[in-house]
Amino acid sequence: MDNVILREKNGIAYVTINRPKALNALNSATLTELDSVVGEISQKRDVKAVIVTGAGEKSFVAGADIVEMSKLNSMEAANFSRLAQKVFSEIENLPKLIVAAVNGYALGGGCELAMACDVRLASKKAKFGQPEVNLGILPSFGGTQRLPRLVGKGRAKELIFSTDMIDAQEAYRIGLANKVYEPDELISKSEEFAKKVMSKSPWGVRLAKASINNGLDVDLEAGLKYESNSFGLCFSTEDQKEGMNAFLEKRKANFKDR
Ligand code: DAK
């Protein structure tokens, strides 16, 4: 595997999209590797958080690979689409924290990859955009769905229809980027955030993630039911007992993910 690099250290998996000559554009080989890396990570209990970034200084992911896409027939395009949607759904629903460390261009499928992650921490050099309508297509790795959920319908339409690229500060202003950092701080700040979340109760974080994700796809009443079921489930874990006992005993909780 060389289009996607996986490293692990201290409970964090680092996933690097590694096609810097093509600004880390996603071709089917890269998506296939990403699919297998995400599958591997999901099975690893010792991996508690994931940081996704792009190789090189210039780009996170500059979208789906236009060179490859330009040659697809409709059957191949449908297969490409199925693969991409599967990978992005797996990322969104991975029961672990997944941080997009957006180090440069996050365009088209790259912006959509970042949006499938839980949070987007951006370098000051990052640029976000959905340029698909320039190519005679529409955002189809979830962009028409996830972007309006993050920034609202009006701003999502403005970005998608105009294809304007926005910088990290503007992405922060509209809620697309959670934080903006100096480029050389991006990974350490992403690690800092991951470690903070990893110190919390894994079941609390996991169930909150599932509750937020599932709740956004249904009406409020169904979302609230999901939330209360998840709340009930917490009371079958050791971590809930540890968290509450630690508070009562005025000490730091030591969560065991049980
Ligand atoms: N695909 C393939 N190659 C790309 C690429 C891309 N998306 N983006 C850049 N590259 C390649 C360039 O062709 C160039 O290669 P060489 O010519 O050196 O061989 C190299 O990366 C460096 O790029 P530039 O020379 O263009 O670098 P600049 O600094 O001048 O410009 C740029 C950087 C990011 C502004 C520019 O490269 C650019 O506009 N790139 C295209 C960005 C873009 O339009 N991205 C959206 C792609 S469409 C689907 C679902 C979703 C999608 C598709 C299908 N289905 C469900 C089926 C998603 C579609 C997209 O993401």
mmCIF file of C-alpha atoms in Angstrom, residues 52-252:
data_model
loop_
_atom_site.group_PDB
_atom_site.id
_atom_site.type_symbol
_atom_site.label_atom_id
_atom_site.label_comp_id
_atom_site.label_asym_id
_atom_site.label_seq_id
_atom_site.Cartn_x
_atom_site.Cartn_y
_atom_site.Cartn_z
ATOM 1 C CA VAL A 52 -6.238 11.976 8.590
ATOM 2 C CA THR A 53 -4.001 14.290 6.602
ATOM 3 C CA GLY A 54 -2.432 14.746 3.171
ATOM 4 C CA ALA A 55 1.194 14.136 2.194
ATOM 5 C CA GLY A 56 3.312 17.127 1.217
ATOM 6 C CA GLU A 57 2.934 20.791 2.021
ATOM 7 C CA LYS A 58 0.344 21.805 -0.514
ATOM 8 C CA SER A 59 -2.696 19.621 -0.327
ATOM 9 C CA PHE A 60 -4.977 17.653 1.957
ATOM 10 C CA VAL A 61 -6.903 16.089 -0.942
ATOM 11 C CA ALA A 62 -7.586 18.013 -4.187
ATOM 12 C CA GLY A 63 -10.695 15.955 -4.927
ATOM 13 C CA ALA A 64 -11.483 12.832 -6.852
ATOM 14 C CA ASP A 65 -8.891 12.055 -9.526
ATOM 15 C CA ILE A 66 -10.090 13.946 -12.595
ATOM 16 C CA VAL A 67 -7.626 12.147 -14.905
ATOM 17 C CA GLU A 68 -9.072 8.757 -13.931
ATOM 18 C CA MET A 69 -12.661 10.006 -13.784
ATOM 19 C CA SER A 70 -12.512 11.512 -17.269
ATOM 20 C CA LYS A 71 -12.062 8.002 -18.720
ATOM 21 C CA LEU A 72 -14.894 6.242 -16.861
ATOM 22 C CA ASN A 73 -17.958 4.847 -18.585
ATOM 23 C CA SER A 74 -21.233 4.984 -16.663
ATOM 24 C CA MET A 75 -20.876 1.473 -15.244
ATOM 25 C CA GLU A 76 -17.379 2.263 -13.946
ATOM 26 C CA ALA A 77 -18.564 5.628 -12.596
ATOM 27 C CA ALA A 78 -21.334 3.853 -10.656
ATOM 28 C CA ASN A 79 -18.773 1.411 -9.185
ATOM 29 C CA PHE A 80 -16.460 4.300 -8.279
ATOM 30 C CA SER A 81 -19.368 6.068 -6.615
ATOM 31 C CA ARG A 82 -20.385 2.977 -4.614
ATOM 32 C CA LEU A 83 -16.812 2.486 -3.393
ATOM 33 C CA ALA A 84 -16.437 6.137 -2.378
ATOM 34 C CA GLN A 85 -19.782 6.273 -0.589
ATOM 35 C CA LYS A 86 -18.945 3.062 1.315
ATOM 36 C CA VAL A 87 -15.570 4.426 2.460
ATOM 37 C CA PHE A 88 -16.973 7.812 3.481
ATOM 38 C CA SER A 89 -19.839 6.202 5.445
ATOM 39 C CA GLU A 90 -17.356 3.923 7.219
ATOM 40 C CA ILE A 91 -15.294 6.970 8.157
ATOM 41 C CA GLU A 92 -18.308 8.919 9.384
ATOM 42 C CA ASN A 93 -19.553 6.017 11.483
ATOM 43 C CA LEU A 94 -16.219 4.747 12.782
ATOM 44 C CA PRO A 95 -16.756 4.300 16.535
ATOM 45 C CA LYS A 96 -13.613 6.316 17.305
ATOM 46 C CA LEU A 97 -12.684 9.975 17.065
ATOM 47 C CA ILE A 98 -11.536 10.883 13.559
ATOM 48 C CA VAL A 99 -9.870 14.255 13.018
ATOM 49 C CA ALA A 100 -9.230 15.787 9.602
ATOM 50 C CA ALA A 101 -5.947 17.692 9.826
ATOM 51 C CA VAL A 102 -6.474 19.846 6.742
ATOM 52 C CA ASN A 103 -2.983 20.880 5.656
ATOM 53 C CA GLY A 104 -3.745 22.422 2.243
ATOM 54 C CA TYR A 105 -6.295 22.096 -0.571
ATOM 55 C CA ALA A 106 -9.477 20.325 0.510
ATOM 56 C CA LEU A 107 -11.428 20.460 -2.731
ATOM 57 C CA GLY A 108 -14.365 18.452 -4.018
ATOM 58 C CA GLY A 109 -14.009 14.920 -2.660
ATOM 59 C CA GLY A 110 -11.256 16.268 -0.364
ATOM 60 C CA CYS A 111 -13.607 18.730 1.306
ATOM 61 C CA GLU A 112 -16.154 15.894 1.481
ATOM 62 C CA LEU A 113 -13.585 13.578 3.097
ATOM 63 C CA ALA A 114 -12.864 16.264 5.699
ATOM 64 C CA MET A 115 -16.608 16.659 6.328
ATOM 65 C CA ALA A 116 -17.028 12.909 6.888
ATOM 66 C CA CYS A 117 -14.550 13.231 9.779
ATOM 67 C CA ASP A 118 -15.706 14.356 13.234
ATOM 68 C CA VAL A 119 -13.809 17.661 13.277
ATOM 69 C CA ARG A 120 -11.749 19.702 10.834
ATOM 70 C CA LEU A 121 -8.603 21.303 12.221
ATOM 71 C CA ALA A 122 -7.094 23.501 9.527
ATOM 72 C CA SER A 123 -3.669 24.889 8.781
ATOM 73 C CA LYS A 124 -3.599 28.598 7.886
ATOM 74 C CA LYS A 125 -2.637 27.374 4.398
ATOM 75 C CA ALA A 126 -5.792 25.270 3.966
ATOM 76 C CA LYS A 127 -8.256 26.073 1.196
ATOM 77 C CA PHE A 128 -11.729 24.579 1.006
ATOM 78 C CA GLY A 129 -14.070 24.357 -1.970
ATOM 79 C CA GLN A 130 -16.541 22.299 -3.963
ATOM 80 C CA PRO A 131 -15.545 22.872 -7.616
ATOM 81 C CA GLU A 132 -17.552 19.981 -9.132
ATOM 82 C CA VAL A 133 -19.988 22.064 -11.177
ATOM 83 C CA ASN A 134 -16.952 23.334 -13.115
ATOM 84 C CA LEU A 135 -16.578 19.739 -14.318
ATOM 85 C CA GLY A 136 -20.184 19.096 -15.274
ATOM 86 C CA ILE A 137 -20.926 17.072 -12.144
ATOM 87 C CA LEU A 138 -22.189 17.810 -8.647
ATOM 88 C CA PRO A 139 -20.555 17.028 -5.289
ATOM 89 C CA SER A 140 -21.290 13.331 -4.865
ATOM 90 C CA PHE A 141 -19.218 12.087 -1.963
ATOM 91 C CA GLY A 142 -21.864 13.548 0.316
ATOM 92 C CA GLY A 143 -21.119 17.254 -0.252
ATOM 93 C CA THR A 144 -24.684 18.284 -1.039
ATOM 94 C CA GLN A 145 -25.752 16.650 2.229
ATOM 95 C CA ARG A 146 -22.932 17.247 4.717
ATOM 96 C CA LEU A 147 -22.028 20.825 3.726
ATOM 97 C CA PRO A 148 -25.515 22.314 4.376
ATOM 98 C CA ARG A 149 -25.675 20.406 7.668
ATOM 99 C CA LEU A 150 -22.419 22.081 8.730
ATOM 100 C CA VAL A 151 -22.756 25.602 7.361
ATOM 101 C CA GLY A 152 -26.458 25.992 6.495
ATOM 102 C CA LYS A 153 -28.321 25.779 3.208
ATOM 103 C CA GLY A 154 -27.549 29.281 1.946
ATOM 104 C CA ARG A 155 -23.791 29.125 2.439
ATOM 105 C CA ALA A 156 -23.623 25.558 1.068
ATOM 106 C CA LYS A 157 -25.418 26.668 -2.110
ATOM 107 C CA GLU A 158 -23.154 29.705 -2.409
ATOM 108 C CA LEU A 159 -20.015 27.529 -2.196
ATOM 109 C CA ILE A 160 -21.289 24.750 -4.471
ATOM 110 C CA PHE A 161 -22.859 27.001 -7.149
ATOM 111 C CA SER A 162 -20.003 29.538 -7.275
ATOM 112 C CA THR A 163 -17.173 26.969 -6.840
ATOM 113 C CA ASP A 164 -15.338 29.720 -4.922
ATOM 114 C CA MET A 165 -12.419 28.498 -2.841
ATOM 115 C CA ILE A 166 -12.343 29.826 0.709
ATOM 116 C CA ASP A 167 -9.370 30.108 3.020
ATOM 117 C CA ALA A 168 -9.054 28.569 6.471
ATOM 118 C CA GLN A 169 -10.188 31.707 8.284
ATOM 119 C CA GLU A 170 -13.389 31.962 6.231
ATOM 120 C CA ALA A 171 -13.975 28.205 6.700
ATOM 121 C CA TYR A 172 -13.633 28.808 10.433
ATOM 122 C CA ARG A 173 -16.015 31.770 10.316
ATOM 123 C CA ILE A 174 -18.772 29.734 8.657
ATOM 124 C CA GLY A 175 -18.262 26.643 10.815
ATOM 125 C CA LEU A 176 -16.592 24.397 8.264
ATOM 126 C CA ALA A 177 -13.258 24.408 10.117
ATOM 127 C CA ASN A 178 -13.316 23.930 13.893
ATOM 128 C CA LYS A 179 -9.945 25.622 14.508
ATOM 129 C CA VAL A 180 -7.124 27.200 12.516
ATOM 130 C CA TYR A 181 -3.445 26.727 13.365
ATOM 131 C CA GLU A 182 -0.004 27.613 12.049
ATOM 132 C CA PRO A 183 0.992 24.939 9.493
ATOM 133 C CA ASP A 184 3.823 23.563 11.648
ATOM 134 C CA GLU A 185 1.495 23.204 14.637
ATOM 135 C CA LEU A 186 -1.310 21.375 12.844
ATOM 136 C CA ILE A 187 -0.337 17.803 13.710
ATOM 137 C CA SER A 188 0.674 18.554 17.306
ATOM 138 C CA LYS A 189 -2.596 20.436 17.877
ATOM 139 C CA SER A 190 -4.528 17.550 16.294
ATOM 140 C CA GLU A 191 -2.732 15.147 18.648
ATOM 141 C CA GLU A 192 -3.488 17.406 21.596
ATOM 142 C CA PHE A 193 -7.182 17.373 20.715
ATOM 143 C CA ALA A 194 -7.143 13.589 20.161
ATOM 144 C CA LYS A 195 -5.449 13.026 23.536
ATOM 145 C CA LYS A 196 -7.977 15.245 25.298
ATOM 146 C CA VAL A 197 -10.862 13.215 23.822
ATOM 147 C CA MET A 198 -9.022 9.948 24.583
ATOM 148 C CA SER A 199 -8.889 10.906 28.274
ATOM 149 C CA LYS A 200 -12.715 10.961 28.402
ATOM 150 C CA SER A 201 -14.940 7.909 28.730
ATOM 151 C CA PRO A 202 -14.720 5.951 25.459
ATOM 152 C CA TRP A 203 -18.334 4.778 25.764
ATOM 153 C CA GLY A 204 -19.548 8.323 26.394
ATOM 154 C CA VAL A 205 -17.711 9.639 23.313
ATOM 155 C CA ARG A 206 -18.672 6.653 21.122
ATOM 156 C CA LEU A 207 -22.353 6.823 21.996
ATOM 157 C CA ALA A 208 -22.452 10.632 21.715
ATOM 158 C CA LYS A 209 -20.957 10.330 18.208
ATOM 159 C CA ALA A 210 -23.525 7.717 17.177
ATOM 160 C CA SER A 211 -26.326 9.753 18.726
ATOM 161 C CA ILE A 212 -25.305 12.947 16.896
ATOM 162 C CA ASN A 213 -24.822 11.157 13.566
ATOM 163 C CA ASN A 214 -28.037 9.153 13.758
ATOM 164 C CA GLY A 215 -30.063 12.019 15.192
ATOM 165 C CA LEU A 216 -29.260 14.321 12.269
ATOM 166 C CA ASP A 217 -30.849 11.888 9.826
ATOM 167 C CA VAL A 218 -34.208 11.615 11.598
ATOM 168 C CA ASP A 219 -36.750 13.965 13.170
ATOM 169 C CA LEU A 220 -36.128 15.453 16.623
ATOM 170 C CA GLU A 221 -38.412 12.997 18.409
ATOM 171 C CA ALA A 222 -36.658 9.949 16.925
ATOM 172 C CA GLY A 223 -33.274 11.559 17.658
ATOM 173 C CA LEU A 224 -34.238 12.118 21.281
ATOM 174 C CA LYS A 225 -35.317 8.467 21.582
ATOM 175 C CA TYR A 226 -31.948 7.400 20.207
ATOM 176 C CA GLU A 227 -30.257 9.656 22.748
ATOM 177 C CA SER A 228 -32.172 8.263 25.729
ATOM 178 C CA ASN A 229 -31.518 4.674 24.629
ATOM 179 C CA SER A 230 -27.813 5.499 24.407
ATOM 180 C CA PHE A 231 -27.985 7.131 27.828
ATOM 181 C CA GLY A 232 -29.507 3.932 29.225
ATOM 182 C CA LEU A 233 -26.775 1.874 27.584
ATOM 183 C CA CYS A 234 -24.084 3.899 29.415
ATOM 184 C CA PHE A 235 -25.450 2.522 32.692
ATOM 185 C CA SER A 236 -24.444 -0.985 31.656
ATOM 186 C CA THR A 237 -20.773 0.058 31.420
ATOM 187 C CA GLU A 238 -18.033 0.085 34.057
ATOM 188 C CA ASP A 239 -16.934 3.471 32.736
ATOM 189 C CA GLN A 240 -20.180 5.143 33.834
ATOM 190 C CA LYS A 241 -19.659 3.798 37.345
ATOM 191 C CA GLU A 242 -16.002 4.838 37.331
ATOM 192 C CA GLY A 243 -16.830 8.346 36.021
ATOM 193 C CA MET A 244 -19.464 9.007 38.665
ATOM 194 C CA ASN A 245 -17.497 7.393 41.516
ATOM 195 C CA ALA A 246 -14.427 9.449 40.571
ATOM 196 C CA PHE A 247 -16.505 12.623 40.783
ATOM 197 C CA LEU A 248 -17.922 11.637 44.181
ATOM 198 C CA GLU A 249 -14.467 10.648 45.458
ATOM 199 C CA LYS A 250 -12.935 13.884 44.095
ATOM 200 C CA ARG A 251 -10.341 12.081 41.948
ATOM 201 C CA LYS A 252 -9.572 11.760 38.244
#
